[in-house]
Tab-separated table of C-alpha atoms in Angstrom:
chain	number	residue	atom	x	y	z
A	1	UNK	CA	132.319	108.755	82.897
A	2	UNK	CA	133.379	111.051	85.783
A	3	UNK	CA	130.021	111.306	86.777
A	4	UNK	CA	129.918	107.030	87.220
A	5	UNK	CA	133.470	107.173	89.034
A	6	UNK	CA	132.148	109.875	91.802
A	7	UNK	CA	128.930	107.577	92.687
A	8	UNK	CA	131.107	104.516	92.918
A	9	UNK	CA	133.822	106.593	94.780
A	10	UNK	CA	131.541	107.832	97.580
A	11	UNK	CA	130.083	104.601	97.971
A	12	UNK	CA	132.821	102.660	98.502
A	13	UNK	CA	133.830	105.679	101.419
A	14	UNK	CA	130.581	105.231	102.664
A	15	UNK	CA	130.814	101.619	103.181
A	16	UNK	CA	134.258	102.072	104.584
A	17	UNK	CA	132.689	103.846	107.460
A	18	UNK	CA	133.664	107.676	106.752
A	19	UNK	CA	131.777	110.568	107.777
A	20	UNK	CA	128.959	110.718	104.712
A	21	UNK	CA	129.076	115.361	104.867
A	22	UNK	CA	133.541	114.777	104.387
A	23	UNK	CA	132.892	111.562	101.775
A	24	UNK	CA	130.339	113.279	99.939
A	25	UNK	CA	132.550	116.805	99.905
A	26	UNK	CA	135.730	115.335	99.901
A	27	UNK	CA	135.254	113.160	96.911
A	28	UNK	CA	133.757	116.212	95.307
A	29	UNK	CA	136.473	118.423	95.277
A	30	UNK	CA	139.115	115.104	94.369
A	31	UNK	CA	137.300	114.400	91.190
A	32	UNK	CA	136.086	117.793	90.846
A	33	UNK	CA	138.839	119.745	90.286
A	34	UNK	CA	141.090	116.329	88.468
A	35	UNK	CA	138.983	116.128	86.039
A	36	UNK	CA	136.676	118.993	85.701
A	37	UNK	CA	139.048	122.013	87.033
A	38	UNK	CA	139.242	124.673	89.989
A	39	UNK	CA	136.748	126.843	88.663
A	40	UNK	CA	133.472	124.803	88.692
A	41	UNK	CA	133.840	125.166	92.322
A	42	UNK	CA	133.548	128.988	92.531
A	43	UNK	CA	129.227	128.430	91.987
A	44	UNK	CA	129.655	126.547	95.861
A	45	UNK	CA	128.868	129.890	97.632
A	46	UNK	CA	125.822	130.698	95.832
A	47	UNK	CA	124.523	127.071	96.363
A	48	UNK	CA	125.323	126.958	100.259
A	49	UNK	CA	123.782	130.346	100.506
A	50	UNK	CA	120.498	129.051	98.755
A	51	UNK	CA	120.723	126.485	101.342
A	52	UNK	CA	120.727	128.959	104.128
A	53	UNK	CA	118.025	131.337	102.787
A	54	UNK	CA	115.938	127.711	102.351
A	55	UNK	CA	112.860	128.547	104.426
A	56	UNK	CA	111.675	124.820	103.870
A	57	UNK	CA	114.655	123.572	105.786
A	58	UNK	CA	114.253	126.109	108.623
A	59	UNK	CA	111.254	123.599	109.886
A	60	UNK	CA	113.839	120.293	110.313
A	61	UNK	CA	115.790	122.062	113.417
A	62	UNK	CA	112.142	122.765	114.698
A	63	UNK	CA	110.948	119.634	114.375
A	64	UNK	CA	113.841	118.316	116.093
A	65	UNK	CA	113.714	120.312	118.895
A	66	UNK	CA	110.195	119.566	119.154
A	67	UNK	CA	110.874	115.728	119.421
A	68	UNK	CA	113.641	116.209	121.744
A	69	UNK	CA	111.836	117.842	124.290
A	70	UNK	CA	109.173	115.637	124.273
A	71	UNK	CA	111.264	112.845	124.528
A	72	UNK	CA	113.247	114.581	127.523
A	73	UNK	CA	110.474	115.582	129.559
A	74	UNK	CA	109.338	111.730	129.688
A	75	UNK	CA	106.372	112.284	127.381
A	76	UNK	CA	107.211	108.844	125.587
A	77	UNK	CA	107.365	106.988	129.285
A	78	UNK	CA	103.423	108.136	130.293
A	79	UNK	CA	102.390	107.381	126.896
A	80	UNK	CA	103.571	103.738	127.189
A	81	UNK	CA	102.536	103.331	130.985
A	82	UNK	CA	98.908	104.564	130.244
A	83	UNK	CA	98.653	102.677	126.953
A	84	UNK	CA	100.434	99.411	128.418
A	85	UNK	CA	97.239	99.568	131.138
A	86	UNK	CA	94.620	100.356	128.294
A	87	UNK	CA	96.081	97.380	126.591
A	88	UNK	CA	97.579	94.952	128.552
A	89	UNK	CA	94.709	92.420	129.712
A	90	UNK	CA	94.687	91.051	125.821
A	91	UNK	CA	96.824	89.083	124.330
A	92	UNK	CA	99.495	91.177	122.337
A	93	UNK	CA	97.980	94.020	124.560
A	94	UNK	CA	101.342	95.262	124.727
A	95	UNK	CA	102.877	94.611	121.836
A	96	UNK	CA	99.901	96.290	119.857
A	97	UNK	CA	100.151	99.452	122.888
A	98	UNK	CA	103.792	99.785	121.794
A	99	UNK	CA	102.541	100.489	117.948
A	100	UNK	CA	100.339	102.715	119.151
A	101	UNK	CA	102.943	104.945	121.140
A	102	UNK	CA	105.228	104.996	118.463
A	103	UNK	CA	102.948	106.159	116.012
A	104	UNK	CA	101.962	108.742	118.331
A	105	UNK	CA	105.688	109.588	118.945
A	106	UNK	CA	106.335	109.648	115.144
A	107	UNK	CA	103.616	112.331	114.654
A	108	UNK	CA	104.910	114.292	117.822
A	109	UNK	CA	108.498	113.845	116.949
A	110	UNK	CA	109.630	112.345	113.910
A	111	UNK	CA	113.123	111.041	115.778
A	112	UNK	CA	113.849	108.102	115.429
A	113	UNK	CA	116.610	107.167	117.733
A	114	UNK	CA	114.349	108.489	120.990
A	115	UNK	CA	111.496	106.527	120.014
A	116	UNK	CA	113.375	103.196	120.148
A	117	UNK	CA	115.447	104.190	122.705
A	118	UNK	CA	112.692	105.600	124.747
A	119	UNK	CA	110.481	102.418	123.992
A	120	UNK	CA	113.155	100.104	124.341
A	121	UNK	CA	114.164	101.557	128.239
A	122	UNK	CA	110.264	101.275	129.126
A	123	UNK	CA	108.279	98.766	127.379
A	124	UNK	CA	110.839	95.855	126.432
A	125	UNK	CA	111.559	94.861	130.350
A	126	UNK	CA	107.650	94.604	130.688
A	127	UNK	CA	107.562	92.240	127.719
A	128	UNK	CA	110.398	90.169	128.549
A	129	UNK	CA	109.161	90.049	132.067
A	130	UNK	CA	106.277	88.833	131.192
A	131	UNK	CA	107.276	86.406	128.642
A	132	UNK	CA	107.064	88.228	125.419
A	133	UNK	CA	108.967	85.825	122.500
A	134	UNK	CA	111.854	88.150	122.280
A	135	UNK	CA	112.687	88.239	118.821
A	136	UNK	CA	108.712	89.621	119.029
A	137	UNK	CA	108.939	92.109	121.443
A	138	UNK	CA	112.198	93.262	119.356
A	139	UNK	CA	110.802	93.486	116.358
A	140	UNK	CA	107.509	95.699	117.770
A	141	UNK	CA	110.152	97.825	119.001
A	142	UNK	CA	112.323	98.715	115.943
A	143	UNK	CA	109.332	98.799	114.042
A	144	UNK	CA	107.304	101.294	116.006
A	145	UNK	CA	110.278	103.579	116.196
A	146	UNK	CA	110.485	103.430	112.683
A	147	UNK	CA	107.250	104.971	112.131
A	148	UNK	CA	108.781	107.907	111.978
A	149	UNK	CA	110.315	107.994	108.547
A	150	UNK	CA	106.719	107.949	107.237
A	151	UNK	CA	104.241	109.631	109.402
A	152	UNK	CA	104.596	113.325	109.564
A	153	UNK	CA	106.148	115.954	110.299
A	154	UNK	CA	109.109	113.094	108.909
A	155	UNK	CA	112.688	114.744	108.367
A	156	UNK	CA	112.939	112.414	105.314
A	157	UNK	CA	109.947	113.806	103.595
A	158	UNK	CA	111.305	117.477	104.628
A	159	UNK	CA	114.565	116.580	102.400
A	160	UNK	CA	112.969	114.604	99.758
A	161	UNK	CA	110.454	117.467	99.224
A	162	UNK	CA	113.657	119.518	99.329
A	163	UNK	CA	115.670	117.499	97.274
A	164	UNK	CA	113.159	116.997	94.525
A	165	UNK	CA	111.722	120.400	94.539
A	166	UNK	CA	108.346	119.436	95.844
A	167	UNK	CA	106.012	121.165	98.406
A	168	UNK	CA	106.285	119.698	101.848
A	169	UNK	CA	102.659	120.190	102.842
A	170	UNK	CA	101.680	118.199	99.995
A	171	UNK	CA	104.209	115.444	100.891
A	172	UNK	CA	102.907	114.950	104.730
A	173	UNK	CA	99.291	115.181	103.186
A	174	UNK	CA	100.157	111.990	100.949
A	175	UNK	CA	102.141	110.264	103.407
A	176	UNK	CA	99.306	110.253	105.742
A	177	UNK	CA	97.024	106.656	104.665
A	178	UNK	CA	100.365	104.989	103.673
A	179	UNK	CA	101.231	105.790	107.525
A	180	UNK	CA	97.847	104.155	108.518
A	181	UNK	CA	98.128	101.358	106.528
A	182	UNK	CA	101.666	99.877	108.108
A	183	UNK	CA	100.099	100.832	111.357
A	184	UNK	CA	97.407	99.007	110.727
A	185	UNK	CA	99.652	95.780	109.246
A	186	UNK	CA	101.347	96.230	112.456
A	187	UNK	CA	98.580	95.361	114.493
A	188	UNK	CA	96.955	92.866	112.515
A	189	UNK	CA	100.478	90.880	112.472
A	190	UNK	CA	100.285	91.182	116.303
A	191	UNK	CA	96.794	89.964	116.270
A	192	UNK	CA	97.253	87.068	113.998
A	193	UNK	CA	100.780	85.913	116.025
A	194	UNK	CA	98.865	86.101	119.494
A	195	UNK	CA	96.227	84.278	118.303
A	196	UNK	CA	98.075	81.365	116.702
A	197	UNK	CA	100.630	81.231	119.103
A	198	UNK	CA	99.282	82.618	122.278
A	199	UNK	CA	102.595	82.020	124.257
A	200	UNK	CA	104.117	84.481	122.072
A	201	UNK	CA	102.152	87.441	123.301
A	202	UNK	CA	100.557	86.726	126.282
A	203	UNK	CA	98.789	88.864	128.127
A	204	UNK	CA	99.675	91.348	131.265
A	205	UNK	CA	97.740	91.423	134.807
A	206	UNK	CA	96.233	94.938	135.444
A	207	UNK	CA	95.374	95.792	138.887
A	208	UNK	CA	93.843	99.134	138.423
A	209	UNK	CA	89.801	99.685	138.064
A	210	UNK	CA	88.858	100.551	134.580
A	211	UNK	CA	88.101	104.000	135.552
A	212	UNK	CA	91.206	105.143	136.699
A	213	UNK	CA	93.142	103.689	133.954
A	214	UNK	CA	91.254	105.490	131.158
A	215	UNK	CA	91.566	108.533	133.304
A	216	UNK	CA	95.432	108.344	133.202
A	217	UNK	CA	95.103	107.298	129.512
A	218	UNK	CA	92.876	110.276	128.558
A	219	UNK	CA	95.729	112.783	130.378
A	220	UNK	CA	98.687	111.384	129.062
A	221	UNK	CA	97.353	110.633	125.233
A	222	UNK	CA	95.071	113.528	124.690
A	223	UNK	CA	97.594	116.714	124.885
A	224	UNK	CA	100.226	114.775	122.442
A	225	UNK	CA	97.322	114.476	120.314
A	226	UNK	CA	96.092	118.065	120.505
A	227	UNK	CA	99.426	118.951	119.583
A	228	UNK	CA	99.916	116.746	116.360
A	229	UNK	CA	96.423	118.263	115.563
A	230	UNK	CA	97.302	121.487	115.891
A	231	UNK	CA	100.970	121.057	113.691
A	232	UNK	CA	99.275	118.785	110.669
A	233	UNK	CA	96.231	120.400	110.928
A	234	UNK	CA	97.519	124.172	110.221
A	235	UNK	CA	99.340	122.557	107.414
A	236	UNK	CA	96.587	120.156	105.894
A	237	UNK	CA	94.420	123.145	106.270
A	238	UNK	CA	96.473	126.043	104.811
A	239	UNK	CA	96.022	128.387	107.730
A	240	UNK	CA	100.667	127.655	108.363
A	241	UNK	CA	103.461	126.442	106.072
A	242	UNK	CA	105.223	123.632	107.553
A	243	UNK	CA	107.879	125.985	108.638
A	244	UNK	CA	105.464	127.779	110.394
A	245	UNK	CA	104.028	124.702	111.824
A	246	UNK	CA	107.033	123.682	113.458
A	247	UNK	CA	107.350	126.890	115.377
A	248	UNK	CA	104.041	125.823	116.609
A	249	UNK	CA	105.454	122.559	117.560
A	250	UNK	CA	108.219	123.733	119.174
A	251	UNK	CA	106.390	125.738	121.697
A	252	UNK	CA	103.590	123.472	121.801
A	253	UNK	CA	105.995	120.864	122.902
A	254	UNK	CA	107.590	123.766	125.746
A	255	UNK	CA	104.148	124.080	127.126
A	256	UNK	CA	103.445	120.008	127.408
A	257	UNK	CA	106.160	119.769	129.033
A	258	UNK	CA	105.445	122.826	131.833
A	259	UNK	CA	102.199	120.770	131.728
A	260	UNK	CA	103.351	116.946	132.572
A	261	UNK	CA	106.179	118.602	135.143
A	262	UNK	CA	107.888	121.811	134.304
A	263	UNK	CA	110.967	123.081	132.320
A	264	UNK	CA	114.193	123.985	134.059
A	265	UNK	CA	116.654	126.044	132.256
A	266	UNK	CA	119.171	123.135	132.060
A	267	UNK	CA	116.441	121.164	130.081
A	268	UNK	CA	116.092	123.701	127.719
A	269	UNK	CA	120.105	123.953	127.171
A	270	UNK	CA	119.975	120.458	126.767
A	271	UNK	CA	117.401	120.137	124.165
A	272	UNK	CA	118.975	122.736	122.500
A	273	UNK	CA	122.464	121.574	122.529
A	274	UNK	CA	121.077	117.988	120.862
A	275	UNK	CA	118.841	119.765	118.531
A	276	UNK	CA	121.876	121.854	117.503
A	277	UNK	CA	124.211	118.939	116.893
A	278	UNK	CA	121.459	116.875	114.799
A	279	UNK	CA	120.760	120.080	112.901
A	280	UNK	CA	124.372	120.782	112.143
A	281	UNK	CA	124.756	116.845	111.151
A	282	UNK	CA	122.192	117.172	108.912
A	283	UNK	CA	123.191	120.549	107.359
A	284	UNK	CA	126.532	119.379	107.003
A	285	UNK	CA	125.370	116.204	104.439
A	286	UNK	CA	123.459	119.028	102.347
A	287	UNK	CA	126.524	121.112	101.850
A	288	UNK	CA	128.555	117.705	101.295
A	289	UNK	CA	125.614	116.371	99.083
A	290	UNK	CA	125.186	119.774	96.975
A	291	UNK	CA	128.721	119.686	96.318
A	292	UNK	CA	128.284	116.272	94.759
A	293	UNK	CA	125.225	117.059	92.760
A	294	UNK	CA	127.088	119.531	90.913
A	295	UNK	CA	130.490	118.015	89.853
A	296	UNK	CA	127.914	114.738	89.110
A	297	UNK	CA	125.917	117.423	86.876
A	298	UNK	CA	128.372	118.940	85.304
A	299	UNK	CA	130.177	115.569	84.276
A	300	UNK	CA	127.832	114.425	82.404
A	301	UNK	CA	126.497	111.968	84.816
A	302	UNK	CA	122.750	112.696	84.748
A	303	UNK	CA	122.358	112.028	81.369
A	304	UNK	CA	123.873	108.800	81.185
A	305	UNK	CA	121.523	107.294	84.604
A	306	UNK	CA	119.083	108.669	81.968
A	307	UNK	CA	119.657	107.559	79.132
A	308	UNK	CA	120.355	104.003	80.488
A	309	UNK	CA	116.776	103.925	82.266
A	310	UNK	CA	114.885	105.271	79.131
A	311	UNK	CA	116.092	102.886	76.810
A	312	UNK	CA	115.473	99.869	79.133
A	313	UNK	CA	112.208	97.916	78.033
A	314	UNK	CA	108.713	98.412	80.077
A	315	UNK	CA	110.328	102.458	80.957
A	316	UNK	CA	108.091	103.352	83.602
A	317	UNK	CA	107.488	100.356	85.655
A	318	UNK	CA	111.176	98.746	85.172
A	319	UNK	CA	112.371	101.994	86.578
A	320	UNK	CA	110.244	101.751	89.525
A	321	UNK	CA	110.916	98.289	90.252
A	322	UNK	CA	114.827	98.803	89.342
A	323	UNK	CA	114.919	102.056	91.468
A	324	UNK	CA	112.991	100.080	94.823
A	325	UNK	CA	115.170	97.298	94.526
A	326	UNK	CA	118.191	99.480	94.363
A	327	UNK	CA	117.225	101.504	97.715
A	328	UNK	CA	116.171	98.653	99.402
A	329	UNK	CA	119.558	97.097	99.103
A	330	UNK	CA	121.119	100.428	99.631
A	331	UNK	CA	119.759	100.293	102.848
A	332	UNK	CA	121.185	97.402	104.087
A	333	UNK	CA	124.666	99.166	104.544
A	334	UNK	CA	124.083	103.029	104.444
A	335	UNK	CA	121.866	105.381	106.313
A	336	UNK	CA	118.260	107.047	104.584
A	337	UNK	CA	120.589	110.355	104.674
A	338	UNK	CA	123.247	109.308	102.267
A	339	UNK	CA	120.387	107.738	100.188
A	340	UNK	CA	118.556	110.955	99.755
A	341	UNK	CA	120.860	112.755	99.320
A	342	UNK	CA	123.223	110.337	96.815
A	343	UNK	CA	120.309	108.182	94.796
A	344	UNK	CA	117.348	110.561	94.788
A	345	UNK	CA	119.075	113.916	92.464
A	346	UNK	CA	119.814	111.291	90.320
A	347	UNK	CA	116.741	109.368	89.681
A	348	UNK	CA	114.249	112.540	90.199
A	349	UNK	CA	114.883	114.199	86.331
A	350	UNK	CA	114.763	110.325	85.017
A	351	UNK	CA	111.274	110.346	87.061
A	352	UNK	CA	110.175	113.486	85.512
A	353	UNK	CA	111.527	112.097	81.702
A	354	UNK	CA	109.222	109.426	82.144
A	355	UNK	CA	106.147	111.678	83.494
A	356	UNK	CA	105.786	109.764	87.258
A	357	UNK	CA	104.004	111.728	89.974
A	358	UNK	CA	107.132	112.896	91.618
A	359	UNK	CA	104.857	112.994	94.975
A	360	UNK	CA	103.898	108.926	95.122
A	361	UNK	CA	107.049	108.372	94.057
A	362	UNK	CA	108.489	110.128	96.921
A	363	UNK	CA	106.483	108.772	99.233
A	364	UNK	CA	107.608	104.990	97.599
A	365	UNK	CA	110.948	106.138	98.577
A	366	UNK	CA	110.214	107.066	101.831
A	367	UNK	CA	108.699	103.831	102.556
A	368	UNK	CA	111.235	101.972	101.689
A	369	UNK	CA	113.802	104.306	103.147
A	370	UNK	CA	111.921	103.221	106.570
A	371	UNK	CA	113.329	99.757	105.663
A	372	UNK	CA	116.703	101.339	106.028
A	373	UNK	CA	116.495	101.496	109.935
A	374	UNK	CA	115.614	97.548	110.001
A	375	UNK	CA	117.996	95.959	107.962
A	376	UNK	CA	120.132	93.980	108.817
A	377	UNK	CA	123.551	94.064	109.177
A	378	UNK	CA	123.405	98.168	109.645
A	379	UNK	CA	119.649	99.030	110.344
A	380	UNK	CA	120.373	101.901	113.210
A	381	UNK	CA	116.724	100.759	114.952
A	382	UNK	CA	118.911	97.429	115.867
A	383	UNK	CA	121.723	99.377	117.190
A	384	UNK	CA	119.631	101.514	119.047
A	385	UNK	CA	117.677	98.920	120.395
A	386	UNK	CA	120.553	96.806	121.158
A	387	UNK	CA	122.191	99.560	122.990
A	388	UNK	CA	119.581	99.490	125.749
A	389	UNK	CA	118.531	95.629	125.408
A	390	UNK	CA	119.354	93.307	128.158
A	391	UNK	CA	122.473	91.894	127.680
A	392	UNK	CA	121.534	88.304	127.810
A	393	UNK	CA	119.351	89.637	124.549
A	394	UNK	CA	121.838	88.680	121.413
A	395	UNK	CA	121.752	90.625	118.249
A	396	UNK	CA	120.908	87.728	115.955
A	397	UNK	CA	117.506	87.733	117.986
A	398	UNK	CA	116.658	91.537	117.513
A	399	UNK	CA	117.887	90.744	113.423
A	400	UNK	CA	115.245	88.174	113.568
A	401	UNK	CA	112.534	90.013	115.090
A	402	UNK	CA	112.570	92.932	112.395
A	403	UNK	CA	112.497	90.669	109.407
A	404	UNK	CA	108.601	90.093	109.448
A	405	UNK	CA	108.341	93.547	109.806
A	406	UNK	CA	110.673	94.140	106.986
A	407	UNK	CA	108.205	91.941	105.332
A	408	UNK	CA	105.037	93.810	106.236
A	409	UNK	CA	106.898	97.360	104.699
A	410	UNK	CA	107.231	95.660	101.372
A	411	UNK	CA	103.853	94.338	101.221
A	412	UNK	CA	102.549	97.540	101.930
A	413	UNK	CA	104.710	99.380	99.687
A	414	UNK	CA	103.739	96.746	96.693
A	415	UNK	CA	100.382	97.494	97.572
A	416	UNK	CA	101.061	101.245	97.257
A	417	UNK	CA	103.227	101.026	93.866
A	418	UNK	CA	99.927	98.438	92.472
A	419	UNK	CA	97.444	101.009	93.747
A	420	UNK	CA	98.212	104.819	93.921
A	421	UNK	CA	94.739	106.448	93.594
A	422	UNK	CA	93.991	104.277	96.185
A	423	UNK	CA	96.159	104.801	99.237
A	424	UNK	CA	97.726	108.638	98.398
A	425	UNK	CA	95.688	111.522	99.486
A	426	UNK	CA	97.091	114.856	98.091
């Protein structure tokens, strides 16, 4: 029972708006030591110092920086100039050239805030200006920076392979045709909308010869890509853990950016000082989080999420169904943090109990995690976007852009939950 009042608790801090690391610790140690006593608490420094001798976790800071200094050194602005060109003479050109930079900012990165911001400052005033149907252009927008959450090196999969004790090579391996796939609906939803209504997504005038423009394409796309190549391909391949292969990132992205313009000292304390305060963020919910795993374990809690699930009829599939509903709606008021690190201990042992590939079922929950950043009222790809929008751009009309999208992640994630051999690679 004190297990049941600790979820509720927390959520109904979260909701309230309180910082998720103080909610998640804070409730902890209320119900904790009321009901439970003083002394389960005295196992906390042996399960924050497991946390800091986590080699697994070592890559997210990595990662980070790695996104932020692409993202700083205007990587994301040449990708969508050169694409934009490559694109923009068809209809949806750059709509669909907007897809393609954020999934090529997702595998560089894996931040979500600077893709949509970044997208959002560069390729939104070309849409508009060329009369893009905003709720469209929108939509793109959010969406693409989404990508993200799915296509690695993602921070989500990083926890959730942490979380549910599952190798993170093996995670970004799976993740990698689910990734493809929404890409791919993406584009054919651009298609499809420019060609049945063409006002929607018209197309751009491009002045430059065709030469010149795929010789500004092939310098600004092919070093990003030689870089995600050489991060997912020394994990893919074995030759570097992905703690390893972040290092490589890291530097990787140090010498792109000496490459597209050089790095001053004051970028590099910059970079650092974000990377530091996401990292810390992040670090902070773990602590919060493993404080709450263990009063919910020790009260009992686990056992009663599982014994409700096992005894419902259909086990396996009502679960999954139950579980994706649950997350989905989760993720209409709380961040893909809080859900990770609140939902997923609980449901992973009833998972295991009912003998589900813990890695598709992560990567189920990552997908729909993704659908955290676009829903409305408190999808943070809206906020973002909406911080850098126009202002005669409402937020009703970025809500409505990212609900076909919204649409497109739970087809693809039905189609991923109806077919697993099909579309998971590990």
């Amino acid at each position: 029972m004190e297990g049941i009042l600790l979820f509720f608790v927390a959520l109904i801090f979260l909701f309230l708006g309180y910082y998720v690391a103080f909610t998640f610790a804070g409730v902890s140690v209320l119900v904790g030591v009321f009901f439970l006593g003083a002394e389960l608490f005295e196992f906390m420094p042996y399960r924050i110092m497991s946390i800091m001798e986590n080699t697994t976790l070592m890559s997210i800071p990595m990662f980070i920086f790695m996104g932020i200094v692409l993202q700083k050194t205007g990587l994301a602005e040449r990708l969508l100039e050169s694409s934009a060109k490559l694109f923009g003479g068809m209809s949806g050109g750059v709509a669909i050239s907007t897809i393609i930079v954020g999934a090529l900012l997702a595998a560089s990165t894996g931040v979500v805030g600077a893709s949509v911001v970044a997208m959002g400052v560069i390729s939104l005033p070309v849409m508009l200006k060329n009369n893009y149907h905003q709720p469209t252009a929108a939509g793109v927008i959010c969406a693409s920076g989404t990508l993200g959450q799915i296509i690695p090196p993602s921070i989500i999969l990083i926890i959730l392979g942490d979380v549910m004790g599952l190798a993170v090579g093996d995670l970004f391996k799976a993740a990698v045709i689910p990734g493809m796939m929404l890409i791919g609906a993406y584009v054919l939803y651009i298609l499809a909308l420019s060609y049945v209504k063409p006002d929607y997504c018209p197309p751009i005038p491009v002045h430059e010869d065709k030469a010149t423009i795929l010789k500004q394409a092939a310098r600004d796309i092919v070093p990003p890509l030689l870089l995600i190549v050489a991060v997912l391909g020394s994990i893919f391949s074995g030759i570097a853990t992905p703690t390893e292969s972040s290092a490589i990132g890291a530097v990787g992205a140090l010498v792109l950016a000496q490459f597209y313009g050089g790095v001053s000292i004051k970028t590099i304390f910059q970079v650092s000082k974000e990377s530091v305060k996401v990292s810390s963020m992040i670090f902070a919910v773990l602590i919060g989080a493993t404080a709450f795993s263990m009063v919910f374990s020790y009260s009992g809690g686990e056992h009663l999420v599982e014994e409700f699930f096992l005894d419902l009829p259909g086990e396996k599939w009502t679960f999954i169904i139950l579980v994706m509903i649950a997350i989905l709606i989760l993720g209409f008021f709380i961040d893909f943090i809080e859900i990770a690190f609140l939902v997923v201990p609980i449901i992973t042992p009833v998972a295991m109990a009912l003998d589900i590939d813990l890695i598709w079922f992560a990567i189920l929950i990552s997908m729909n995690l993704q659908t955290s950043f676009l829903s409305p009222p408190f999808g943070f790809s809206l906020f973002y976007l909406k911080g850098v929008a126009p202002k005669s751009m409402k937020t009703t009309t970025i809500y409505k852009g990212a609900v076909p999208f919204i649409i497109l992640q739970v087809f693809v994630l039905g189609l991923i939950v109806a077919f697993p051999e099909t579309f998971i690679m590990f």
